[in-house]
GROMACS .gro file of C-alpha atoms in nm:
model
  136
    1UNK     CA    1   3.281  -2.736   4.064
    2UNK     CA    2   3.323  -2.388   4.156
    3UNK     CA    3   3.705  -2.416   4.052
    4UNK     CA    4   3.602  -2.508   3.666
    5UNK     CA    5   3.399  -2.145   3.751
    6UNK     CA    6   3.677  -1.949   3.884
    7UNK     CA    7   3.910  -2.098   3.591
    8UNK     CA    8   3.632  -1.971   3.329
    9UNK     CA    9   3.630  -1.669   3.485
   10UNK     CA   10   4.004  -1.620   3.428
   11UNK     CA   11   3.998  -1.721   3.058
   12UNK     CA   12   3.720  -1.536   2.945
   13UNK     CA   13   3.843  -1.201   3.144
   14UNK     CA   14   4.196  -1.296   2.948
   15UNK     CA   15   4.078  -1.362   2.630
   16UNK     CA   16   3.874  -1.044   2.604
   17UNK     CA   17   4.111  -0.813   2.731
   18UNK     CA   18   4.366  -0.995   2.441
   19UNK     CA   19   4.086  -0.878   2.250
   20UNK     CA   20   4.004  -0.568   2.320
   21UNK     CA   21   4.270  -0.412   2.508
   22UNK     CA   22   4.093  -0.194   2.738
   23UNK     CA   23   4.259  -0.302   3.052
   24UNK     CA   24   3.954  -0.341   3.221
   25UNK     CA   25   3.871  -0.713   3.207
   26UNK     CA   26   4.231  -0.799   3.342
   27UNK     CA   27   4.199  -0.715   3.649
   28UNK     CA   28   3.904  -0.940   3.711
   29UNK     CA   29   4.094  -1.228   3.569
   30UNK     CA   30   4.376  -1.132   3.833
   31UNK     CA   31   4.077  -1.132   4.106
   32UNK     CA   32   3.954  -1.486   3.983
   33UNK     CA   33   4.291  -1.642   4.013
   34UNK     CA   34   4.312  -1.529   4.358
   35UNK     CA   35   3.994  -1.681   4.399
   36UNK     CA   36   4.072  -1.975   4.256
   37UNK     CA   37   4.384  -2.035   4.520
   38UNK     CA   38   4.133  -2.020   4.786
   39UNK     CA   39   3.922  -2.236   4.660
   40UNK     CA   40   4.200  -2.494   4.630
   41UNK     CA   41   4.273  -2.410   4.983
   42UNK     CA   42   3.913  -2.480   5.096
   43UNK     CA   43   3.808  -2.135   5.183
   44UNK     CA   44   3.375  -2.070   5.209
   45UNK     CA   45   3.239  -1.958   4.905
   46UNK     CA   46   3.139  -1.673   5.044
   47UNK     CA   47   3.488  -1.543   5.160
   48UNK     CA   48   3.597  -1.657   4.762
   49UNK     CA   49   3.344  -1.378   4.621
   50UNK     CA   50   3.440  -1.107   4.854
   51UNK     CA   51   3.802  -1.207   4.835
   52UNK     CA   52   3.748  -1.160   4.425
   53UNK     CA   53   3.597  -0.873   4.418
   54UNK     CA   54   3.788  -0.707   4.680
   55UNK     CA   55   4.075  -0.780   4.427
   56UNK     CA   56   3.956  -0.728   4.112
   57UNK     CA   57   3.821  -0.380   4.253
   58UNK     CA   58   4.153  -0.227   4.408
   59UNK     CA   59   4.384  -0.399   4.072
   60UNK     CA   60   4.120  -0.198   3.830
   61UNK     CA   61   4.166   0.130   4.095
   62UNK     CA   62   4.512   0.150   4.127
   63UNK     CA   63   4.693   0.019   3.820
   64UNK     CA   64   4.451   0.087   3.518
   65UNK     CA   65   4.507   0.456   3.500
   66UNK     CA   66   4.894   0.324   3.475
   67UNK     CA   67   4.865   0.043   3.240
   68UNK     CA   68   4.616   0.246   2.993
   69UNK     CA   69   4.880   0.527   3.019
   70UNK     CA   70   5.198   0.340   2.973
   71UNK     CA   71   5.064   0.108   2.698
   72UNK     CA   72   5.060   0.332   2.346
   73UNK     CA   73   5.008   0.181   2.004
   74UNK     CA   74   5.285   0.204   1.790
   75UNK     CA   75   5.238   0.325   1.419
   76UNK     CA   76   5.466   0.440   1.212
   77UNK     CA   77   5.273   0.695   1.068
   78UNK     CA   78   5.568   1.017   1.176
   79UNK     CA   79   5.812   0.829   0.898
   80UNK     CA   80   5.540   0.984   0.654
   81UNK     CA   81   5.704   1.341   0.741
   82UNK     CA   82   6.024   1.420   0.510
   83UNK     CA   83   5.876   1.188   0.239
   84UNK     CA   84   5.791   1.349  -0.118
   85UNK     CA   85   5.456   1.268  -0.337
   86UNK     CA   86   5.284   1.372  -0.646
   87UNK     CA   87   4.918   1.464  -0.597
   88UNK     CA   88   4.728   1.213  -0.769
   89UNK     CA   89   4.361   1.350  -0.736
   90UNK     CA   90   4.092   1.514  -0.520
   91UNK     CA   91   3.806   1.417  -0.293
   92UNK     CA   92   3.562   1.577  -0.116
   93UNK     CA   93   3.821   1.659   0.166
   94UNK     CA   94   4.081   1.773  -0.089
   95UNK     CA   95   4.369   1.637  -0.232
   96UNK     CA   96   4.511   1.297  -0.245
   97UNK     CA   97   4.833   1.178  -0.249
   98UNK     CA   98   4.990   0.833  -0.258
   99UNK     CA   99   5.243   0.735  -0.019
  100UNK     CA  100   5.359   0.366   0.060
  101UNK     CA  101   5.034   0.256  -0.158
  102UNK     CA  102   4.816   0.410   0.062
  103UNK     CA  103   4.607   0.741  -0.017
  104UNK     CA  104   4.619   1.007   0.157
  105UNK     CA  105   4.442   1.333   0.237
  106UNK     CA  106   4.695   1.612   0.183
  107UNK     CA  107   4.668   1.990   0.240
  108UNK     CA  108   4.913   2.267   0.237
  109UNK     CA  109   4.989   2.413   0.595
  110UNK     CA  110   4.897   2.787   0.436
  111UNK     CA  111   4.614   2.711   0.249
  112UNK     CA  112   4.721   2.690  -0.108
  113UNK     CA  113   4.521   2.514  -0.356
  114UNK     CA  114   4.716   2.178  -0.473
  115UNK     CA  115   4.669   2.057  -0.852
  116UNK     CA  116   4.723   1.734  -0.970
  117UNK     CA  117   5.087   1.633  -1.036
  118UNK     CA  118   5.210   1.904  -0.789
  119UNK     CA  119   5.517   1.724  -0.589
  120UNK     CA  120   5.496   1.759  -0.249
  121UNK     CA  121   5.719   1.716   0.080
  122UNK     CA  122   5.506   1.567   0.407
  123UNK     CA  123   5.585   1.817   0.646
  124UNK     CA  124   5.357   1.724   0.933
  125UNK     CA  125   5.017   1.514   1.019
  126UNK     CA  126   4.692   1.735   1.148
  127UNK     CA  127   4.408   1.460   1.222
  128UNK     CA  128   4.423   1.243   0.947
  129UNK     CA  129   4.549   1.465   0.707
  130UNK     CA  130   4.926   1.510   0.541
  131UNK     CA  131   5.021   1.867   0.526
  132UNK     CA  132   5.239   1.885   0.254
  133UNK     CA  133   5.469   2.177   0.126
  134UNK     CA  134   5.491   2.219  -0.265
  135UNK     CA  135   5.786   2.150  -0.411
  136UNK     CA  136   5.975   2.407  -0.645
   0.00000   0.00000   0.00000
């Protein structure tokens, strides 16, 4: 019985962490298989829970830090920069632009007031903004 608990254990932990990526739940899923071994092997229940959370303690310890760091979601958001746009309106954040049918929030890197149908080069992303340079 306690193997069907132990195998739970490892697919929920699993499933979340496919889910939300936090590289937290792994490690308890890692912990759980462990467990699960021993419990194959006949080991006291009691040894199975220490043995699990002895685990699933020093895995989350040692390698999240590394696993959070090395693991980086990819966008492609920097092929924005060296694309040209016509501003096609304004918001309450400023000027919009449309690039690769999505809208954007563009402003110019010194300040300048944009106008509508002012073409514009992406010269760099601040926060989720475009800063654009007008075009002569």
């Amino acid at each position: 019985m306690i193997n069907i608990v132990w195998l739970g254990i490892v697919a929920f932990s699993m499933i979340l962490e496919f889910f939300t990526r936090t590289f937290f739940t792994l490690w308890f899923g890692l912990g759980a298989i462990v467990a699960f071994v021993l419990s194959l092997l006949g080991v006291p229940l009691p040894v199975q829970i220490v043995t699990f959370l002895v685990i699933s303690l020093v895995l989350l310890g040692v390698f999240r830090q590394y696993a959070v760091k090395s693991y980086k979601y990819k966008t492609n958001i920097h092929e924005l920069i060296g694309q040209e746009a016509i501003i096609c309106g304004e918001n309450a954040n400023g000027s919009l632009l449309r690039l690769n049918g999505i809208e954007w929030t563009a402003e110019t890197e010194d300040g300048k007031a944009l106008n509508i149908g002012d073409r514009v080069l992406v010269r760099g992303i601040r926060g989720i903004k475009l800063l654009v340079k007008t075009k002569s």
